[in-house]
XYZ file of C-alpha atoms in Angstrom:
289
model
C 70.723 82.596 107.503
C 67.938 80.119 108.097
C 64.218 80.461 107.464
C 62.943 84.047 107.498
C 65.281 86.639 108.924
C 64.094 90.022 110.154
C 65.349 93.213 108.561
C 67.112 94.026 111.846
C 69.034 90.749 111.764
C 69.960 91.268 108.135
C 71.254 94.745 108.965
C 73.280 93.399 111.894
C 74.678 90.635 109.680
C 75.667 93.141 107.024
C 77.327 95.505 109.509
C 79.317 92.599 110.956
C 80.807 91.817 107.547
C 80.963 95.360 106.168
C 84.694 95.903 106.899
C 85.520 92.713 104.989
C 83.334 93.769 102.042
C 84.907 97.233 101.915
C 88.334 95.625 101.889
C 87.344 93.351 99.000
C 85.774 96.196 97.020
C 88.638 98.626 97.559
C 91.241 96.109 96.465
C 89.140 95.313 93.397
C 88.298 98.873 92.390
C 91.110 100.992 93.840
C 88.613 103.725 94.714
C 87.133 104.401 98.125
C 84.004 106.007 96.676
C 83.383 103.147 94.238
C 84.059 100.608 96.982
C 81.432 102.194 99.209
C 78.959 102.203 96.319
C 79.629 98.521 95.637
C 79.147 97.574 99.282
C 75.935 99.588 99.446
C 74.668 97.671 96.404
C 75.547 94.438 98.220
C 73.351 95.539 101.114
C 70.465 96.256 98.742
C 70.776 92.784 97.236
C 70.915 91.213 100.690
C 67.782 93.114 101.694
C 65.966 91.889 98.577
C 67.040 88.270 98.562
C 64.666 85.546 99.668
C 67.135 82.678 99.322
C 68.502 80.769 102.280
C 72.082 81.747 103.094
C 74.095 79.188 105.026
C 77.443 80.990 104.682
C 76.830 84.746 105.042
C 80.498 85.760 104.695
C 80.888 83.716 101.513
C 77.582 84.935 100.068
C 78.330 88.602 100.762
C 81.904 88.358 99.489
C 80.758 86.655 96.296
C 78.032 89.225 95.649
C 80.466 92.085 96.259
C 82.934 90.456 93.869
C 80.283 90.152 91.175
C 79.318 93.818 91.565
C 82.969 94.894 91.388
C 83.493 92.775 88.288
C 80.582 94.527 86.563
C 81.988 97.927 87.554
C 85.438 97.047 86.226
C 84.002 95.808 82.951
C 81.959 98.966 82.509
C 84.969 101.129 83.406
C 87.138 99.860 80.564
C 86.589 98.855 76.975
C 89.507 96.453 77.223
C 88.780 93.020 75.815
C 90.694 89.957 76.771
C 92.893 88.723 73.926
C 91.493 85.319 72.838
C 95.068 84.086 72.351
C 95.709 84.975 75.986
C 92.920 82.771 77.325
C 93.897 80.398 80.116
C 94.387 76.760 79.312
C 97.711 76.637 77.473
C 100.085 77.991 80.083
C 101.312 76.255 83.233
C 99.721 77.409 86.474
C 101.744 78.640 89.413
C 101.623 76.411 92.475
C 98.606 77.246 94.612
C 99.803 79.902 97.067
C 99.830 78.982 100.720
C 98.990 80.975 103.876
C 102.383 82.711 103.943
C 101.904 84.013 100.405
C 98.397 85.216 101.265
C 99.653 87.043 104.356
C 102.334 88.837 102.340
C 99.893 89.595 99.533
C 97.314 91.047 101.921
C 99.943 93.486 103.240
C 101.187 94.556 99.825
C 98.109 94.367 97.618
C 96.704 97.753 98.614
C 99.655 99.439 96.961
C 100.924 96.921 94.454
C 97.620 95.851 92.937
C 96.530 99.419 92.319
C 99.784 99.991 90.443
C 98.956 97.245 87.961
C 95.268 98.037 87.637
C 95.594 98.692 83.915
C 97.731 95.589 83.412
C 95.051 93.176 84.654
C 91.796 92.325 82.987
C 88.697 92.455 85.206
C 88.562 88.651 85.235
C 92.208 88.344 86.293
C 91.722 90.923 88.992
C 88.668 89.202 90.426
C 90.311 85.779 90.444
C 93.484 87.112 92.050
C 91.901 89.303 94.730
C 89.212 86.849 95.848
C 91.509 83.822 95.887
C 94.976 85.097 96.823
C 93.907 87.799 99.248
C 90.631 86.515 100.677
C 91.072 82.753 100.184
C 87.803 82.278 98.289
C 87.933 78.853 96.573
C 88.244 78.793 92.800
C 85.093 76.632 92.696
C 83.162 79.618 94.114
C 84.838 82.204 91.880
C 84.411 80.284 88.629
C 80.610 80.817 88.297
C 81.100 84.607 88.601
C 83.396 84.510 85.588
C 81.405 81.833 83.724
C 84.546 79.698 83.517
C 85.744 76.416 84.906
C 87.681 76.301 88.191
C 90.790 75.292 86.232
C 90.473 78.303 83.919
C 89.883 80.574 86.918
C 93.020 79.203 88.552
C 94.947 80.140 85.409
C 93.601 83.688 85.565
C 94.885 84.092 89.124
C 98.188 82.550 88.108
C 98.659 85.018 85.236
C 97.663 87.957 87.460
C 100.187 86.787 90.039
C 102.993 86.786 87.463
C 102.020 90.211 86.170
C 101.911 91.571 89.701
C 105.399 90.234 90.418
C 106.732 91.655 87.151
C 105.379 95.197 87.497
C 107.640 97.675 89.288
C 106.190 99.879 91.990
C 105.895 103.572 91.120
C 109.032 105.520 91.848
C 108.925 107.848 94.830
C 111.649 110.475 94.936
C 113.532 111.115 98.129
C 112.359 114.719 97.970
C 108.696 113.717 97.826
C 109.171 111.158 100.603
C 110.853 113.732 102.831
C 108.108 116.269 102.131
C 105.409 113.745 103.029
C 107.217 112.982 106.281
C 107.358 116.704 107.059
C 103.601 117.030 106.539
C 102.926 114.058 108.833
C 105.293 115.487 111.455
C 103.396 118.777 111.313
C 100.157 116.863 111.897
C 101.760 115.007 114.824
C 103.003 118.226 116.413
C 99.614 119.918 116.057
C 97.791 116.879 117.432
C 100.091 116.700 120.465
C 99.398 120.327 121.272
C 95.688 120.208 120.515
C 96.338 122.846 117.836
C 93.146 122.826 115.763
C 94.379 125.575 113.441
C 97.630 123.727 112.800
C 95.714 120.572 111.956
C 93.469 122.395 109.508
C 96.574 123.761 107.790
C 97.873 120.289 106.849
C 94.517 118.579 106.198
C 92.881 118.553 102.772
C 89.308 119.925 102.956
C 87.960 116.543 101.768
C 90.221 114.396 103.967
C 88.853 111.096 105.299
C 89.849 109.195 108.430
C 88.956 105.523 108.771
C 89.202 103.276 111.809
C 89.577 99.539 111.449
C 87.355 97.058 113.268
C 89.646 97.033 116.300
C 89.854 100.830 116.411
C 86.095 101.053 116.759
C 86.329 99.091 119.983
C 88.373 102.025 121.312
C 85.817 104.618 120.271
C 87.338 105.556 116.913
C 84.617 106.196 114.284
C 84.530 103.942 111.244
C 84.622 107.013 109.001
C 85.169 110.732 109.511
C 85.019 113.043 106.520
C 86.096 116.667 106.089
C 88.965 118.682 107.575
C 86.924 120.103 110.469
C 85.611 116.717 111.571
C 88.971 114.967 111.241
C 90.814 117.772 113.055
C 88.338 117.623 115.935
C 88.779 113.852 116.084
C 92.561 114.243 116.111
C 92.338 116.619 119.062
C 90.046 114.191 120.893
C 92.514 111.347 120.351
C 95.630 113.451 120.837
C 96.847 110.869 123.356
C 97.780 108.697 120.370
C 100.311 111.325 119.308
C 102.208 111.312 122.594
C 105.199 108.997 122.672
C 104.671 108.226 118.979
C 107.401 107.058 116.629
C 107.517 107.529 112.843
C 106.904 104.456 110.700
C 106.479 103.664 107.021
C 104.164 100.849 105.910
C 103.892 99.900 102.222
C 105.445 103.239 101.360
C 102.958 105.252 103.432
C 104.246 107.563 106.166
C 102.711 107.334 109.596
C 103.383 107.062 113.274
C 103.163 104.293 115.828
C 101.508 105.222 119.115
C 103.186 103.751 122.194
C 102.055 103.271 125.774
C 104.593 101.980 128.306
C 106.835 101.224 125.308
C 104.175 98.943 123.825
C 102.455 99.714 120.486
C 98.787 100.614 120.855
C 97.826 102.012 117.441
C 99.282 103.032 114.106
C 98.118 105.912 111.916
C 99.004 105.842 108.227
C 98.697 108.876 105.973
C 98.177 109.641 102.305
C 99.676 112.992 101.308
C 98.739 114.694 98.050
C 99.974 118.101 96.936
C 101.282 118.903 100.385
C 98.132 118.041 102.303
C 96.841 114.954 104.062
C 93.996 113.425 102.058
C 93.469 110.182 103.988
C 94.265 108.730 107.421
C 93.894 105.060 108.301
C 93.797 104.242 112.014
C 94.743 100.666 112.884
C 94.484 98.857 116.193
C 94.907 95.463 114.517
C 97.022 93.429 116.990
C 98.753 91.453 114.211
C 99.873 94.641 112.490
C 101.040 96.164 115.778
C 103.013 93.039 116.623
C 104.704 93.145 113.215
C 105.603 96.814 113.624
C 106.928 96.288 117.134
């Protein structure tokens, strides 16, 4: 961002990077509502800043990380054990692109499992570096530590993440979740609005990724009525669909001429669908195919 930038350009810049910021905030906070609040605060800071920004993605990601760090610190009274400070333990080798790709796929589930096992500083260092490839030199000032100490934080978080088992999911619960998703699929295929409302939680949310929006899928739909109407509108996705499971979440893969076109992933709580994520990401579709 050079010289003076109009409010319209700032808004366009923010909207361009908003999916990335939501992803950062959700992985940091584990809460959709808190993630949205953090990203909104990032927008307010962008609107107020008068500094020159040469790297908008880096600036916005860093600001979002700082906001999330403050929220995590205010959420818990946990203090880092001084004896557990970085500096005396060997660091893991710096993870490469393959590790980051695997981490990005798994972190939504795995990192939330170990939320209470990581300090806010460890979480920030791990998420920004391992998932979003932010350099330690840029993360260190947020934590008021040296890059070497920040690297150690990410290293320790990495080891804790590897050593924490995923929550157990019983076969009965898994089968029940699949049944709920199948009921949604059947209702969507038939345009059965009443059937959809039966399996949707009243506060259900449906989110489309960046690629889904190019196909007319809204970024966010909230409430059973709105989501059910959207499902009827996009009922074509349910035809020729096949069941899939991604990171433990049930869903279905939409096919056209035997080629994957979209994947819908579901969160089921107490027998009802509470969240739907709609992905048109070509890399994800290629992996699932």
